[in-house]
XYZ file of C-alpha atoms in Angstrom:
474
model
C 184.505 132.719 143.118
C 183.734 133.431 139.579
C 180.932 131.140 138.083
C 181.259 129.741 134.594
C 178.126 130.777 132.532
C 178.332 127.595 130.455
C 178.052 125.418 133.569
C 175.031 127.440 134.715
C 173.251 126.893 131.366
C 173.990 123.169 131.374
C 172.685 122.888 134.933
C 169.437 124.666 134.153
C 168.885 122.501 131.060
C 169.456 119.344 133.084
C 166.991 120.505 135.760
C 164.346 121.291 133.133
C 164.798 117.897 131.503
C 164.508 116.032 134.788
C 161.392 118.030 135.710
C 159.717 117.238 132.346
C 160.519 113.536 132.728
C 159.015 113.461 136.238
C 155.858 115.255 134.945
C 155.484 112.789 132.037
C 155.660 109.886 134.474
C 153.148 111.448 136.862
C 150.420 112.464 134.393
C 147.988 109.881 132.788
C 147.475 111.005 129.138
C 144.350 108.731 128.824
C 142.649 110.389 131.800
C 140.347 112.600 129.706
C 139.568 110.011 127.001
C 136.601 107.570 126.822
C 136.854 104.050 125.475
C 134.670 103.542 122.344
C 132.011 100.869 122.744
C 130.759 98.820 119.735
C 127.499 100.313 118.453
C 127.835 103.512 120.544
C 128.228 105.565 117.339
C 125.061 104.016 115.813
C 127.097 102.599 112.947
C 125.657 99.422 111.396
C 127.599 96.274 112.285
C 129.929 95.187 109.503
C 129.432 98.291 107.373
C 131.556 101.399 107.397
C 129.214 103.386 105.132
C 125.592 102.504 104.592
C 124.263 103.688 101.243
C 120.868 105.337 101.422
C 118.786 104.333 98.403
C 115.677 106.378 97.685
C 113.812 104.144 95.264
C 112.142 106.074 92.444
C 113.465 109.477 93.552
C 114.259 110.876 90.087
C 112.266 111.371 86.915
C 113.056 112.699 83.458
C 110.521 113.356 80.709
C 111.969 113.445 77.198
C 108.866 113.747 75.054
C 105.397 112.506 74.315
C 104.629 109.040 73.038
C 103.799 109.209 69.346
C 100.570 107.577 68.290
C 100.973 104.215 66.558
C 98.967 101.140 65.696
C 100.937 98.689 67.787
C 98.699 96.593 70.045
C 100.934 93.635 70.879
C 102.301 92.839 74.306
C 105.249 90.919 75.709
C 104.370 91.811 79.290
C 107.052 90.052 81.310
C 109.855 87.505 81.386
C 109.144 84.606 78.961
C 106.013 86.252 77.600
C 102.287 86.001 78.190
C 102.237 82.350 79.354
C 105.772 82.171 80.834
C 106.800 79.696 78.114
C 108.838 81.839 75.654
C 106.247 81.201 72.938
C 104.559 84.185 71.323
C 100.840 83.548 71.828
C 99.600 86.456 69.703
C 99.188 85.776 66.001
C 102.220 86.848 63.977
C 102.835 86.855 60.225
C 106.588 86.368 59.989
C 108.889 85.722 57.045
C 109.962 82.131 56.323
C 113.304 83.235 54.851
C 115.433 86.370 54.565
C 116.928 88.039 51.505
C 120.386 89.620 51.618
C 119.142 92.860 53.148
C 116.761 91.155 55.566
C 115.849 91.204 58.344
C 116.061 94.957 58.535
C 117.273 96.741 61.670
C 114.758 99.551 62.202
C 116.500 101.281 65.092
C 119.069 100.768 67.802
C 119.921 102.477 71.083
C 122.741 102.438 73.588
C 122.189 100.933 77.038
C 124.274 100.439 80.131
C 126.351 97.255 80.169
C 124.120 94.333 81.059
C 121.739 91.610 79.983
C 118.335 93.074 80.863
C 115.626 92.163 78.377
C 112.658 94.308 77.342
C 108.968 94.104 78.147
C 106.609 95.603 75.566
C 103.086 96.906 75.994
C 101.005 98.567 73.268
C 103.781 100.351 71.460
C 105.968 101.133 74.478
C 109.191 99.331 75.407
C 110.307 99.076 79.054
C 113.911 98.256 79.992
C 115.537 98.153 83.422
C 118.912 99.750 82.755
C 121.904 100.926 84.776
C 123.379 104.357 84.010
C 127.022 104.008 84.914
C 127.814 107.714 84.584
C 124.928 108.853 86.785
C 125.240 105.740 88.986
C 121.533 105.057 88.799
C 119.164 102.156 88.282
C 116.842 103.447 85.596
C 113.545 102.154 84.242
C 113.558 103.531 80.697
C 110.460 103.789 78.513
C 110.948 103.897 74.719
C 108.697 104.127 71.698
C 108.504 100.829 69.832
C 108.057 102.798 66.604
C 111.431 104.552 66.559
C 113.305 103.827 69.798
C 112.812 107.380 71.040
C 113.074 107.597 74.840
C 109.873 108.931 76.409
C 110.634 108.950 80.121
C 113.016 107.583 82.717
C 112.377 106.796 86.412
C 115.589 106.223 88.383
C 117.339 106.219 91.741
C 120.936 106.556 92.821
C 122.809 103.386 93.735
C 126.361 102.115 93.310
C 126.712 99.035 91.135
C 130.134 97.871 89.984
C 130.705 96.068 86.712
C 130.503 92.335 87.203
C 129.829 90.614 83.870
C 127.167 93.260 83.267
C 124.932 95.036 85.735
C 121.174 95.153 85.136
C 119.773 91.789 83.972
C 116.041 91.572 84.741
C 112.875 92.000 82.661
C 110.132 94.327 83.976
C 106.571 93.066 84.501
C 103.904 95.248 82.888
C 100.115 95.542 82.986
C 97.724 98.099 81.571
C 98.390 100.381 84.543
C 101.659 99.336 86.207
C 105.314 98.505 85.625
C 107.254 96.586 88.286
C 111.048 96.195 88.249
C 113.851 94.633 90.287
C 117.247 96.305 90.173
C 120.665 94.582 90.362
C 120.813 95.010 94.151
C 117.239 93.874 94.816
C 115.353 97.200 94.928
C 111.768 96.651 93.746
C 109.982 99.591 92.130
C 106.400 100.067 90.897
C 105.403 102.982 88.648
C 102.460 104.091 86.552
C 102.855 102.479 83.123
C 102.046 105.546 81.051
C 103.242 108.484 83.123
C 106.131 106.842 84.966
C 104.821 108.250 88.269
C 106.423 106.485 91.231
C 103.975 104.431 93.296
C 105.958 102.349 95.790
C 109.259 100.597 96.398
C 110.672 97.746 98.476
C 114.313 97.080 99.282
C 114.513 93.291 99.608
C 117.941 93.435 101.228
C 116.833 96.069 103.743
C 113.492 94.478 104.636
C 114.187 90.759 104.274
C 117.952 90.393 104.423
C 118.105 88.945 100.907
C 121.591 87.919 99.865
C 122.382 89.421 96.452
C 123.496 86.581 94.128
C 126.816 86.576 92.292
C 126.609 88.895 89.272
C 123.548 90.579 90.844
C 119.930 89.524 90.862
C 118.354 88.164 87.691
C 114.989 87.314 89.271
C 112.238 88.947 87.233
C 109.116 90.141 89.086
C 105.809 88.339 88.584
C 102.405 90.039 88.447
C 99.438 87.764 89.133
C 96.195 89.720 88.940
C 96.459 92.525 91.488
C 99.420 90.952 93.274
C 103.161 91.251 92.758
C 104.942 87.997 93.634
C 108.572 88.189 94.751
C 111.064 85.730 96.237
C 113.332 87.581 98.705
C 114.637 84.213 99.969
C 115.898 85.960 103.074
C 113.897 86.097 106.302
C 110.878 85.322 104.087
C 110.924 82.864 101.224
C 108.249 84.499 99.064
C 105.904 87.472 99.431
C 102.807 88.884 97.738
C 102.348 92.649 97.472
C 99.276 94.680 96.548
C 100.234 96.179 93.202
C 98.253 99.349 93.856
C 99.608 100.209 97.287
C 102.720 98.129 97.937
C 101.040 96.661 101.022
C 102.241 93.168 101.962
C 99.421 90.656 101.486
C 101.295 87.604 102.732
C 104.817 86.534 103.590
C 105.888 82.897 103.427
C 108.442 82.050 106.147
C 111.795 80.763 104.959
C 112.104 77.840 107.373
C 113.920 75.831 104.697
C 116.653 78.510 104.511
C 116.718 78.874 100.726
C 118.673 81.755 99.200
C 117.999 83.883 96.143
C 119.098 82.414 92.809
C 119.165 83.890 89.283
C 115.994 81.967 88.451
C 112.493 83.485 88.332
C 109.189 82.359 89.830
C 107.008 80.280 87.484
C 103.254 79.545 87.794
C 101.992 75.970 88.117
C 98.548 74.404 88.274
C 98.278 70.759 89.330
C 95.036 68.983 90.202
C 93.321 72.369 90.056
C 95.750 73.841 92.597
C 97.447 77.091 91.553
C 101.010 77.475 92.864
C 104.170 79.547 92.495
C 107.329 77.515 91.834
C 110.775 78.859 92.675
C 114.114 77.194 91.925
C 116.277 78.728 94.641
C 119.824 78.359 95.872
C 119.209 75.356 98.111
C 116.306 73.603 96.391
C 112.991 74.017 94.601
C 109.645 74.735 96.234
C 105.954 75.331 95.573
C 103.949 78.032 97.358
C 100.146 78.023 97.379
C 98.697 80.842 95.250
C 95.084 80.552 96.369
C 92.644 79.314 98.997
C 92.958 79.057 102.754
C 96.635 78.114 102.502
C 97.602 80.942 100.143
C 101.170 82.020 100.771
C 102.109 78.758 102.495
C 104.798 76.292 101.481
C 103.041 73.214 100.049
C 106.030 71.206 98.819
C 109.781 71.418 98.402
C 112.672 69.288 97.153
C 116.227 69.715 98.416
C 117.709 67.290 95.899
C 118.264 70.201 93.492
C 121.022 72.081 95.340
C 123.265 74.338 93.291
C 124.550 77.792 94.107
C 124.359 79.159 90.525
C 120.938 78.522 88.993
C 119.905 80.769 86.103
C 117.295 78.858 84.030
C 113.767 78.803 85.402
C 111.828 75.565 85.976
C 110.025 74.094 82.959
C 106.649 72.894 84.227
C 104.574 70.245 82.450
C 100.825 69.680 82.787
C 101.253 66.269 84.490
C 103.292 67.665 87.395
C 106.746 66.950 86.019
C 109.267 69.786 86.421
C 112.513 69.975 84.458
C 115.433 71.686 86.196
C 118.780 72.616 84.751
C 121.767 74.862 85.454
C 125.324 75.426 84.301
C 128.734 74.988 85.934
C 128.469 71.208 86.039
C 124.954 70.978 87.501
C 123.423 69.219 84.488
C 119.717 68.381 84.635
C 117.023 66.871 86.820
C 113.417 65.843 86.286
C 111.160 65.717 89.320
C 107.515 64.759 89.720
C 105.161 66.643 92.029
C 102.575 64.139 93.229
C 99.232 65.093 94.846
C 98.602 63.175 98.093
C 95.242 64.103 99.580
C 95.471 67.764 100.524
C 99.250 67.831 100.264
C 101.961 67.189 97.685
C 105.043 64.998 97.548
C 108.027 65.089 95.196
C 110.009 62.338 93.520
C 113.248 62.596 91.537
C 112.780 60.844 88.196
C 116.214 61.545 86.680
C 119.416 63.360 87.572
C 122.516 63.457 85.402
C 125.670 65.271 84.363
C 125.516 67.867 81.554
C 127.081 65.540 78.996
C 124.445 62.871 79.638
C 121.239 64.686 78.719
C 119.510 68.026 78.145
C 121.153 70.804 80.142
C 121.365 74.582 79.784
C 123.582 77.174 81.428
C 121.693 80.470 81.204
C 118.552 80.113 79.105
C 115.430 78.129 79.930
C 114.457 75.365 77.465
C 111.224 75.800 75.485
C 108.427 73.213 75.659
C 106.563 73.307 72.339
C 103.960 70.869 71.069
C 105.152 68.055 73.322
C 108.893 68.491 72.748
C 111.690 70.234 74.616
C 114.202 72.428 72.785
C 117.341 73.729 74.444
C 120.974 74.665 73.826
C 123.594 72.553 75.569
C 126.125 74.211 77.928
C 129.863 74.461 77.348
C 130.377 71.376 79.535
C 127.908 69.372 77.455
C 130.572 67.092 76.037
C 130.277 66.360 72.302
C 126.988 68.301 72.171
C 128.506 71.535 73.523
C 126.517 74.622 72.409
C 124.272 72.594 70.086
C 120.502 72.968 69.863
C 118.867 69.681 70.839
C 115.332 68.292 70.776
C 114.049 65.798 73.324
C 110.877 64.782 75.164
C 109.840 65.151 78.824
C 109.583 61.352 79.086
C 113.305 60.886 78.524
C 115.370 64.070 78.580
C 118.559 62.048 78.317
C 117.774 60.801 74.834
C 117.946 63.338 72.000
C 115.710 63.106 68.954
C 118.226 65.240 67.088
C 120.968 67.811 67.573
C 121.957 70.743 65.375
C 125.350 69.136 64.705
C 128.971 70.176 65.043
C 128.751 73.050 62.580
C 125.638 74.666 64.117
C 126.524 75.819 67.619
C 124.933 78.779 69.396
C 126.604 79.669 72.713
C 124.714 81.232 75.623
C 122.268 83.396 73.676
C 118.460 83.441 74.028
C 115.783 81.747 71.935
C 112.007 81.784 71.586
C 109.259 80.535 69.271
C 106.786 82.572 67.230
C 104.648 81.694 64.195
C 106.017 78.126 64.260
C 109.582 79.402 63.945
C 112.384 79.393 66.469
C 114.677 82.432 66.709
C 118.131 81.929 68.241
C 120.562 84.768 68.923
C 124.240 83.859 69.051
C 126.678 85.512 71.459
C 128.153 87.533 68.574
C 124.919 88.961 67.134
C 124.103 86.213 64.609
C 120.374 85.522 64.341
C 119.285 82.047 63.227
C 115.756 81.006 62.267
C 114.927 77.317 62.760
C 111.790 75.285 62.187
C 110.896 73.544 65.486
C 110.445 70.163 63.816
C 110.625 67.217 66.273
C 111.996 64.913 63.566
C 115.043 66.801 62.311
C 117.048 70.016 62.536
C 115.774 72.449 59.889
C 117.578 75.769 59.579
C 115.500 78.291 57.632
C 117.806 81.324 57.605
C 120.779 82.918 59.318
C 122.073 86.489 59.388
C 124.813 88.269 61.305
C 122.982 91.393 62.376
C 125.762 93.210 64.239
C 129.192 92.727 65.774
C 127.921 91.857 69.205
C 129.380 90.826 72.514
C 127.639 88.700 75.144
C 124.204 88.888 73.478
C 122.487 86.970 76.284
C 119.400 89.034 77.180
C 115.928 87.509 76.686
C 114.225 88.276 73.358
C 110.789 89.784 72.752
C 108.538 89.672 69.674
C 105.482 91.900 69.216
C 103.664 93.110 66.113
C 106.205 91.448 63.819
C 109.152 93.182 65.491
C 111.965 91.380 67.268
C 113.751 93.159 70.106
C 117.212 91.893 70.977
C 120.435 93.228 72.435
C 124.054 92.536 73.224
C 125.820 93.822 76.333
C 125.503 97.516 75.379
C 123.087 98.010 72.456
C 119.431 97.135 71.829
C 118.093 96.572 68.307
C 114.603 96.483 66.845
C 114.418 94.143 63.841
C 111.568 93.768 61.363
C 110.870 90.043 60.809
C 107.313 90.421 59.498
C 105.966 89.740 56.015
């Protein structure tokens, strides 16, 4: 019998197919594979890629500091006494002609709201270099704005209404900074040599606030005071070595706010006051209980707190914030060896002094501040009031004189207010009436919110991308 070749081919193909199917059923394809266990690859929980930040790793020297006669200092946030009042004698103009005040120099910065600290002719700014992706402490000459050196480290920071927004703290020998993502860095003031660094997120689990940290570091003698508000509420660090001197436990579970630590002395007791996300507290700064929580008040509970506490000699503390928070006055009351707190007033922003970003200034017994956008009829107006009744205004700047979210300070019995758009206004801080001395649009600015600084008759100010040095002296 003659066999058909086509039938033979079909038969072989069918046999091969059946054999392959039987093999597929018989063999376990997972036999040689292991099941992955969580943590077996040493990957951090909840993070696909952990960024390694080497604080202070880079340095650039651009030139030598030119000799000058500048001796003034604005050593940290809110100046020498943490009150936004220039304590050094200044001889400043009472009015401006058409070409005054003169802009002496300007320089480009990364987008942000970081203010300068100034020490003996050198300007220190914590900047963010978006192109290099680096936090950078930049040192400039006050005389001409020339950059002298830069100490930086690589870190990714995305734009979020600006990036860097803190003011360095400076002494004769040291500069201490906090970057947008809570990296603390200490360097030699003159040379820029890196001394030590602390990552508050890494070491204390600090939760970075919305729009990044705005807490400015405090230097108290030979200690750096910081509020991680993570596993520890507040810490003190040896400024020379970076060694931890004490760590205050965070049993009250406060979180980091945009506010900065302020000093307070009541009944001879020196304390550090912090307005956190969750409440306000006082930490002992001396004695056997140094570094311990001595009082706290949970009545002030807002998640976005930018202004710092305004502390009065009698133990009153004024608190304010934006986004509907309004204002509160509390009283810290000594009770034997301890302290108690009492709420004296709490109100909505339209019912009394309130501020959104800037901290009011207490000057010669009166409080001056600019009302927030939700301040009702007084929106964005400068107001004057007293600590005894912050809900009753002595005067306001009126409907035609509004100022936005910009900064303000007092020097030589004059108040300088920077508008969002770069308009500088000079006002006499008179408790009886609003007295505008001069006004000048200095530049076409945008979001000019960074804290001001005045030294040696020079005013340093900035908008979101440019810093200016303005001569306001006689």
